GROMACS .gro file of C-alpha atoms in nm:
model
  332
    1MET     CA    1   2.369  -0.385   2.286
    2LEU     CA    2   2.426  -0.761   2.248
    3THR     CA    3   2.085  -0.839   2.396
    4TYR     CA    4   1.920  -0.594   2.158
    5LEU     CA    5   2.100  -0.750   1.861
    6ILE     CA    6   1.996  -1.103   1.965
    7ARG     CA    7   1.631  -0.993   1.992
    8ARG     CA    8   1.645  -0.841   1.647
    9LEU     CA    9   1.806  -1.152   1.496
   10MET     CA   10   1.535  -1.373   1.646
   11ALA     CA   11   1.269  -1.145   1.499
   12VAL     CA   12   1.442  -1.163   1.159
   13ALA     CA   13   1.444  -1.545   1.170
   14VAL     CA   14   1.071  -1.560   1.248
   15MET     CA   15   0.995  -1.307   0.976
   16LEU     CA   16   1.191  -1.505   0.718
   17VAL     CA   17   0.997  -1.822   0.801
   18VAL     CA   18   0.667  -1.638   0.763
   19ILE     CA   19   0.778  -1.482   0.433
   20VAL     CA   20   0.888  -1.817   0.287
   21VAL     CA   21   0.554  -1.980   0.377
   22VAL     CA   22   0.349  -1.690   0.240
   23VAL     CA   23   0.553  -1.668  -0.081
   24PHE     CA   24   0.530  -2.043  -0.136
   25CYS     CA   25   0.153  -2.032  -0.095
   26ILE     CA   26   0.117  -1.739  -0.332
   27PHE     CA   27   0.325  -1.886  -0.612
   28PHE     CA   28   0.232  -2.255  -0.591
   29LEU     CA   29  -0.093  -2.302  -0.403
   30VAL     CA   30  -0.299  -2.001  -0.513
   31PRO     CA   31  -0.264  -2.088  -0.886
   32LYS     CA   32  -0.365  -2.444  -0.805
   33TRP     CA   33  -0.670  -2.328  -0.610
   34SER     CA   34  -0.757  -2.102  -0.905
   35GLY     CA   35  -0.761  -2.400  -1.140
   36VAL     CA   36  -0.412  -2.346  -1.287
   37ASP     CA   37  -0.188  -2.649  -1.253
   38PRO     CA   38   0.182  -2.556  -1.201
   39ALA     CA   39   0.278  -2.881  -1.374
   40THR     CA   40   0.088  -2.768  -1.685
   41MET     CA   41   0.269  -2.433  -1.673
   42TYR     CA   42   0.600  -2.621  -1.662
   43VAL     CA   43   0.544  -2.848  -1.962
   44GLY     CA   44   0.310  -2.625  -2.161
   45LYS     CA   45  -0.059  -2.646  -2.249
   46THR     CA   46  -0.002  -2.868  -2.553
   47SER     CA   47   0.170  -3.152  -2.363
   48ASP     CA   48  -0.001  -3.484  -2.304
   49ALA     CA   49  -0.129  -3.609  -1.968
   50ALA     CA   50   0.166  -3.844  -1.918
   51ALA     CA   51   0.418  -3.557  -1.941
   52VAL     CA   52   0.215  -3.345  -1.698
   53GLU     CA   53   0.192  -3.634  -1.450
   54GLY     CA   54   0.566  -3.699  -1.478
   55ILE     CA   55   0.643  -3.335  -1.392
   56ARG     CA   56   0.393  -3.344  -1.106
   57GLN     CA   57   0.576  -3.643  -0.956
   58LYS     CA   58   0.919  -3.496  -1.022
   59LEU     CA   59   0.836  -3.165  -0.851
   60GLN     CA   60   0.633  -3.340  -0.579
   61LEU     CA   61   0.327  -3.132  -0.661
   62GLY     CA   62   0.100  -3.420  -0.569
   63GLU     CA   63   0.224  -3.434  -0.210
   64PRO     CA   64   0.025  -3.280   0.080
   65ILE     CA   65   0.072  -2.909   0.136
   66TYR     CA   66   0.280  -2.946   0.453
   67VAL     CA   67   0.516  -3.187   0.276
   68GLN     CA   68   0.565  -2.942  -0.011
   69VAL     CA   69   0.641  -2.658   0.231
   70LEU     CA   70   0.888  -2.871   0.428
   71GLU     CA   71   1.059  -2.981   0.107
   72PHE     CA   72   1.080  -2.620  -0.003
   73PHE     CA   73   1.246  -2.524   0.327
   74LYS     CA   74   1.481  -2.819   0.291
   75GLY     CA   75   1.577  -2.709  -0.057
   76LEU     CA   76   1.673  -2.363   0.068
   77PHE     CA   77   1.933  -2.504   0.307
   78VAL     CA   78   2.047  -2.853   0.202
   79GLY     CA   79   1.939  -2.877  -0.160
   80ARG     CA   80   1.680  -3.100  -0.319
   81THR     CA   81   1.665  -3.404  -0.540
   82TYR     CA   82   1.377  -3.422  -0.783
   83SER     CA   83   1.292  -3.773  -0.900
   84GLY     CA   84   1.021  -3.905  -1.121
   85GLY     CA   85   0.957  -3.990  -1.480
   86GLY     CA   86   1.271  -4.203  -1.491
   87ASP     CA   87   1.520  -3.925  -1.415
   88VAL     CA   88   1.678  -3.777  -1.106
   89THR     CA   89   1.782  -3.412  -1.081
   90HIS     CA   90   1.984  -3.271  -0.792
   91CYS     CA   91   1.981  -2.905  -0.698
   92ALA     CA   92   2.264  -2.787  -0.476
   93ALA     CA   93   2.176  -2.565  -0.180
   94PRO     CA   94   2.011  -2.328  -0.177
   95CYS     CA   95   1.747  -2.437  -0.426
   96PHE     CA   96   1.457  -2.222  -0.550
   97GLY     CA   97   1.364  -2.485  -0.805
   98TYR     CA   98   1.398  -2.491  -1.182
   99SER     CA   99   1.284  -2.245  -1.446
  100PHE     CA  100   0.966  -2.343  -1.629
  101ARG     CA  101   1.119  -2.217  -1.955
  102SER     CA  102   1.491  -2.292  -1.956
  103GLU     CA  103   1.476  -2.585  -1.709
  104GLN     CA  104   1.789  -2.446  -1.544
  105ALA     CA  105   1.836  -2.420  -1.168
  106ILE     CA  106   1.721  -2.078  -1.045
  107TRP     CA  107   1.996  -2.017  -0.788
  108PRO     CA  108   2.294  -1.995  -1.031
  109VAL     CA  109   2.096  -1.761  -1.258
  110LEU     CA  110   2.013  -1.528  -0.968
  111THR     CA  111   2.364  -1.532  -0.821
  112ASP     CA  112   2.507  -1.435  -1.160
  113ARG     CA  113   2.276  -1.134  -1.179
  114LEU     CA  114   2.271  -1.030  -0.813
  115PRO     CA  115   2.616  -0.857  -0.811
  116VAL     CA  116   2.508  -0.620  -1.091
  117THR     CA  117   2.198  -0.515  -0.900
  118MET     CA  118   2.390  -0.479  -0.574
  119VAL     CA  119   2.654  -0.260  -0.737
  120LEU     CA  120   2.381  -0.048  -0.897
  121ALA     CA  121   2.197  -0.007  -0.565
  122LEU     CA  122   2.503   0.059  -0.349
  123GLY     CA  123   2.663   0.302  -0.595
  124ALA     CA  124   2.342   0.500  -0.631
  125ALA     CA  125   2.289   0.496  -0.252
  126VAL     CA  126   2.631   0.652  -0.191
  127LEU     CA  127   2.554   0.930  -0.439
  128TRP     CA  128   2.206   1.009  -0.314
  129LEU     CA  129   2.316   1.006   0.052
  130LEU     CA  130   2.606   1.242  -0.011
  131PHE     CA  131   2.433   1.488  -0.241
  132GLY     CA  132   2.078   1.455  -0.110
  133THR     CA  133   2.157   1.509   0.257
  134ALA     CA  134   2.415   1.779   0.181
  135ALA     CA  135   2.166   1.971  -0.033
  136GLY     CA  136   1.897   1.935   0.233
  137VAL     CA  137   2.124   2.060   0.513
  138LEU     CA  138   2.243   2.359   0.311
  139SER     CA  139   1.885   2.446   0.214
  140ALA     CA  140   1.781   2.439   0.578
  141LEU     CA  141   2.074   2.657   0.687
  142LYS     CA  142   2.014   2.900   0.396
  143ARG     CA  143   1.637   2.901   0.421
  144GLY     CA  144   1.466   3.138   0.182
  145THR     CA  145   1.779   3.211  -0.022
  146LEU     CA  146   1.830   3.152  -0.393
  147TRP     CA  147   2.015   2.828  -0.315
  148ASP     CA  148   1.724   2.701  -0.107
  149ARG     CA  149   1.464   2.775  -0.373
  150SER     CA  150   1.678   2.637  -0.657
  151ALA     CA  151   1.763   2.317  -0.471
  152MET     CA  152   1.399   2.253  -0.382
  153VAL     CA  153   1.290   2.311  -0.743
  154VAL     CA  154   1.546   2.057  -0.861
  155ALA     CA  155   1.437   1.819  -0.584
  156LEU     CA  156   1.072   1.857  -0.683
  157SER     CA  157   1.167   1.782  -1.044
  158GLY     CA  158   1.358   1.473  -0.938
  159VAL     CA  159   1.064   1.339  -0.735
  160SER     CA  160   0.808   1.419  -1.005
  161LEU     CA  161   0.986   1.288  -1.316
  162PRO     CA  162   0.956   0.910  -1.369
  163ILE     CA  163   1.281   0.716  -1.366
  164PHE     CA  164   1.247   0.590  -1.723
  165PHE     CA  165   1.210   0.949  -1.849
  166THR     CA  166   1.526   1.076  -1.676
  167ALA     CA  167   1.711   0.762  -1.788
  168MET     CA  168   1.615   0.814  -2.151
  169VAL     CA  169   1.702   1.185  -2.136
  170SER     CA  170   2.044   1.113  -1.982
  171LEU     CA  171   2.111   0.853  -2.251
  172ALA     CA  172   2.004   1.089  -2.529
  173VAL     CA  173   2.213   1.379  -2.399
  174PHE     CA  174   2.530   1.231  -2.253
  175ASP     CA  175   2.568   0.913  -2.459
  176TYR     CA  176   2.401   0.949  -2.799
  177GLY     CA  177   2.421   1.329  -2.818
  178LEU     CA  178   2.744   1.457  -2.661
  179GLY     CA  179   2.918   1.120  -2.655
  180TRP     CA  180   3.077   1.193  -2.317
  181ILE     CA  181   2.983   0.858  -2.163
  182ASP     CA  182   2.955   0.512  -2.314
  183SER     CA  183   2.668   0.353  -2.125
  184GLY     CA  184   2.721  -0.003  -2.254
  185PHE     CA  185   2.766  -0.258  -1.977
  186VAL     CA  186   3.108  -0.425  -1.954
  187PRO     CA  187   3.196  -0.681  -1.682
  188PHE     CA  188   3.439  -0.549  -1.423
  189GLY     CA  189   3.688  -0.829  -1.487
  190GLU     CA  190   3.721  -0.739  -1.855
  191ASP     CA  191   3.783  -0.365  -1.821
  192PRO     CA  192   3.735  -0.182  -1.487
  193GLY     CA  193   3.747   0.158  -1.657
  194ALA     CA  194   3.481   0.070  -1.911
  195TRP     CA  195   3.275  -0.093  -1.635
  196PHE     CA  196   3.282   0.227  -1.428
  197GLN     CA  197   3.189   0.436  -1.730
  198GLY     CA  198   2.901   0.203  -1.813
  199MET     CA  199   2.766   0.220  -1.457
  200LEU     CA  200   2.801   0.596  -1.417
  201LEU     CA  201   2.481   0.699  -1.594
  202PRO     CA  202   2.264   0.435  -1.417
  203TRP     CA  203   2.411   0.545  -1.082
  204VAL     CA  204   2.347   0.913  -1.144
  205THR     CA  205   2.000   0.858  -1.292
  206LEU     CA  206   1.886   0.639  -1.003
  207ALA     CA  207   2.051   0.863  -0.743
  208PHE     CA  208   1.880   1.174  -0.887
  209LEU     CA  209   1.538   1.033  -0.803
  210TYR     CA  210   1.627   0.935  -0.446
  211ALA     CA  211   1.855   1.234  -0.376
  212ALA     CA  212   1.557   1.460  -0.444
  213MET     CA  213   1.348   1.282  -0.181
  214TYR     CA  214   1.633   1.277   0.069
  215ALA     CA  215   1.700   1.648   0.016
  216ARG     CA  216   1.339   1.735   0.094
  217ILE     CA  217   1.313   1.518   0.405
  218THR     CA  218   1.655   1.634   0.529
  219ARG     CA  219   1.560   1.998   0.488
  220ALA     CA  220   1.228   1.955   0.671
  221THR     CA  221   1.386   1.758   0.955
  222MET     CA  222   1.680   1.996   0.990
  223LEU     CA  223   1.450   2.299   1.010
  224GLU     CA  224   1.256   2.129   1.288
  225VAL     CA  225   1.568   2.023   1.477
  226MET     CA  226   1.736   2.364   1.457
  227GLY     CA  227   1.447   2.510   1.657
  228GLU     CA  228   1.485   2.266   1.947
  229ASP     CA  229   1.592   2.379   2.294
  230TYR     CA  230   1.908   2.168   2.305
  231ILE     CA  231   2.037   2.340   1.990
  232ARG     CA  232   1.990   2.680   2.151
  233THR     CA  233   2.160   2.546   2.465
  234ALA     CA  234   2.456   2.420   2.264
  235ARG     CA  235   2.494   2.759   2.100
  236SER     CA  236   2.465   2.941   2.432
  237LYS     CA  237   2.750   2.728   2.569
  238GLY     CA  238   2.974   2.878   2.304
  239LEU     CA  239   3.004   2.575   2.074
  240SER     CA  240   3.100   2.656   1.718
  241GLU     CA  241   2.836   2.629   1.445
  242PRO     CA  242   3.000   2.326   1.272
  243VAL     CA  243   2.997   2.139   1.607
  244VAL     CA  244   2.634   2.233   1.674
  245ILE     CA  245   2.526   2.117   1.330
  246GLY     CA  246   2.753   1.815   1.289
  247LYS     CA  247   2.741   1.670   1.640
  248HIS     CA  248   2.395   1.768   1.763
  249ALA     CA  249   2.160   1.860   1.480
  250MET     CA  250   2.273   1.595   1.231
  251ARG     CA  251   2.242   1.318   1.488
  252SER     CA  252   1.868   1.376   1.517
  253THR     CA  253   1.832   1.440   1.146
  254MET     CA  254   1.981   1.101   1.056
  255THR     CA  255   1.694   0.901   1.215
  256PRO     CA  256   1.439   0.948   0.932
  257ILE     CA  257   1.721   0.926   0.677
  258LEU     CA  258   1.820   0.583   0.806
  259THR     CA  259   1.457   0.470   0.800
  260MET     CA  260   1.424   0.564   0.434
  261LEU     CA  261   1.764   0.416   0.348
  262GLY     CA  262   1.675   0.075   0.489
  263MET     CA  263   1.359   0.045   0.282
  264ASP     CA  264   1.500   0.201  -0.035
  265LEU     CA  265   1.824   0.006  -0.041
  266GLY     CA  266   1.652  -0.324   0.030
  267ALA     CA  267   1.399  -0.268  -0.246
  268LEU     CA  268   1.669  -0.168  -0.495
  269ILE     CA  269   1.873  -0.482  -0.427
  270GLY     CA  270   1.558  -0.676  -0.510
  271GLY     CA  271   1.576  -0.531  -0.858
  272ALA     CA  272   1.568  -0.182  -1.009
  273ILE     CA  273   1.362  -0.304  -1.304
  274LEU     CA  274   1.317   0.020  -1.498
  275THR     CA  275   1.678   0.134  -1.460
  276GLU     CA  276   1.825  -0.203  -1.554
  277THR     CA  277   1.591  -0.238  -1.851
  278THR     CA  278   1.665   0.111  -1.984
  279PHE     CA  279   2.042   0.071  -1.958
  280SER     CA  280   2.043  -0.301  -2.052
  281LEU     CA  281   2.207  -0.409  -1.726
  282PRO     CA  282   2.203  -0.788  -1.668
  283GLY     CA  283   2.066  -0.768  -1.314
  284LEU     CA  284   1.773  -0.909  -1.119
  285GLY     CA  285   1.539  -0.649  -1.262
  286GLN     CA  286   1.575  -0.780  -1.616
  287ALA     CA  287   1.544  -1.139  -1.492
  288VAL     CA  288   1.215  -1.079  -1.311
  289LEU     CA  289   1.071  -0.873  -1.599
  290LYS     CA  290   1.142  -1.157  -1.840
  291ALA     CA  291   0.999  -1.409  -1.593
  292ILE     CA  292   0.676  -1.208  -1.557
  293ASN     CA  293   0.631  -1.194  -1.933
  294GLU     CA  294   0.689  -1.569  -1.959
  295ARG     CA  295   0.492  -1.659  -1.643
  296ASP     CA  296   0.801  -1.832  -1.508
  297LEU     CA  297   0.692  -1.870  -1.143
  298PRO     CA  298   1.012  -2.019  -0.994
  299VAL     CA  299   1.223  -1.724  -1.114
  300ILE     CA  300   0.971  -1.475  -0.976
  301LEU     CA  301   0.968  -1.672  -0.650
  302GLY     CA  302   1.347  -1.659  -0.620
  303VAL     CA  303   1.365  -1.284  -0.685
  304THR     CA  304   1.081  -1.224  -0.438
  305LEU     CA  305   1.263  -1.412  -0.163
  306ILE     CA  306   1.589  -1.229  -0.235
  307THR     CA  307   1.404  -0.897  -0.229
  308SER     CA  308   1.240  -0.983   0.103
  309LEU     CA  309   1.571  -1.093   0.253
  310ALA     CA  310   1.740  -0.774   0.132
  311VAL     CA  311   1.470  -0.554   0.288
  312ILE     CA  312   1.486  -0.745   0.617
  313LEU     CA  313   1.865  -0.732   0.639
  314ALA     CA  314   1.874  -0.364   0.542
  315ASN     CA  315   1.623  -0.285   0.816
  316LEU     CA  316   1.822  -0.493   1.064
  317VAL     CA  317   2.129  -0.281   0.989
  318VAL     CA  318   1.916   0.032   1.030
  319ASP     CA  319   1.789  -0.090   1.368
  320VAL     CA  320   2.145  -0.148   1.485
  321LEU     CA  321   2.245   0.199   1.367
  322TYR     CA  322   1.946   0.340   1.553
  323ALA     CA  323   2.082   0.186   1.872
  324VAL     CA  324   2.422   0.340   1.804
  325ILE     CA  325   2.282   0.687   1.735
  326ASP     CA  326   2.018   0.684   2.010
  327PRO     CA  327   2.090   0.454   2.310
  328ARG     CA  328   1.725   0.482   2.419
  329VAL     CA  329   1.631   0.250   2.133
  330ARG     CA  330   1.812  -0.042   2.302
  331LEU     CA  331   1.560  -0.034   2.586
  332SER     CA  332   1.258  -0.061   2.356
   0.00000   0.00000   0.00000
């Protein structure tokens, strides 16, 4: 198990290096090759040549490509000092640079917003795992019954309806209409009860979309597994139905569920843009949407790297869980 984990960690390190290089090239070199100067984007189109040149020196945009990449790597681990134009600016590690618009360091802005997105993603993941897999298992065990047909209709609705539509409907019904839930965001430190109430609708709305997909894949996988020979063997040995389902059938069913969870959870931590925008949550999704509208490349770069890291780490956890569930994976 330790050898398998070391191999996976080495692969993660290599992947992170490749992602950083590719992301840097996309956000800083491609615009330059397309005739768009990042220094001009920083100071604005109406600035004079002296201001543009000062920014180019400060951000080291005139250095060779390999120097810029090495400085970018250095900034991620030990910070960076930008000098030029008569001023010196230090960015504590890690450093994604400075916003083109606010001229603030990117890292503090992202770390302030990251907890909101993580809470949104993790809370929704717990709900969709519990209710999605449970509904899928029950539908498989009660195949063809009213429960099965009703659950699959609801699941099909959840997959088909766009997230912004279900979010707006939930707001209109439960907040503005019935007044059961106050969806306004309140920091946890100010009022935990109000914070939980404000996060409840975003959790449920986001979980409804993913629970529908998990219910469908769980049902299909469970139906396939229940027809396997080892399930019939377990039943012939006199094992009770809860043991057959919980210990044998669910173990095989969890493999595709874990695969989906790794990708979905990693992507959500990168920013659930539509959900955060609809419910006015100050997370990464709102930050990247604002940055896209303002063409603020450093902010988009920082969110992209965090998203990539979240997906990689989530898949690393999934790989480790694979090895726990199925020991044959450790030999691959």
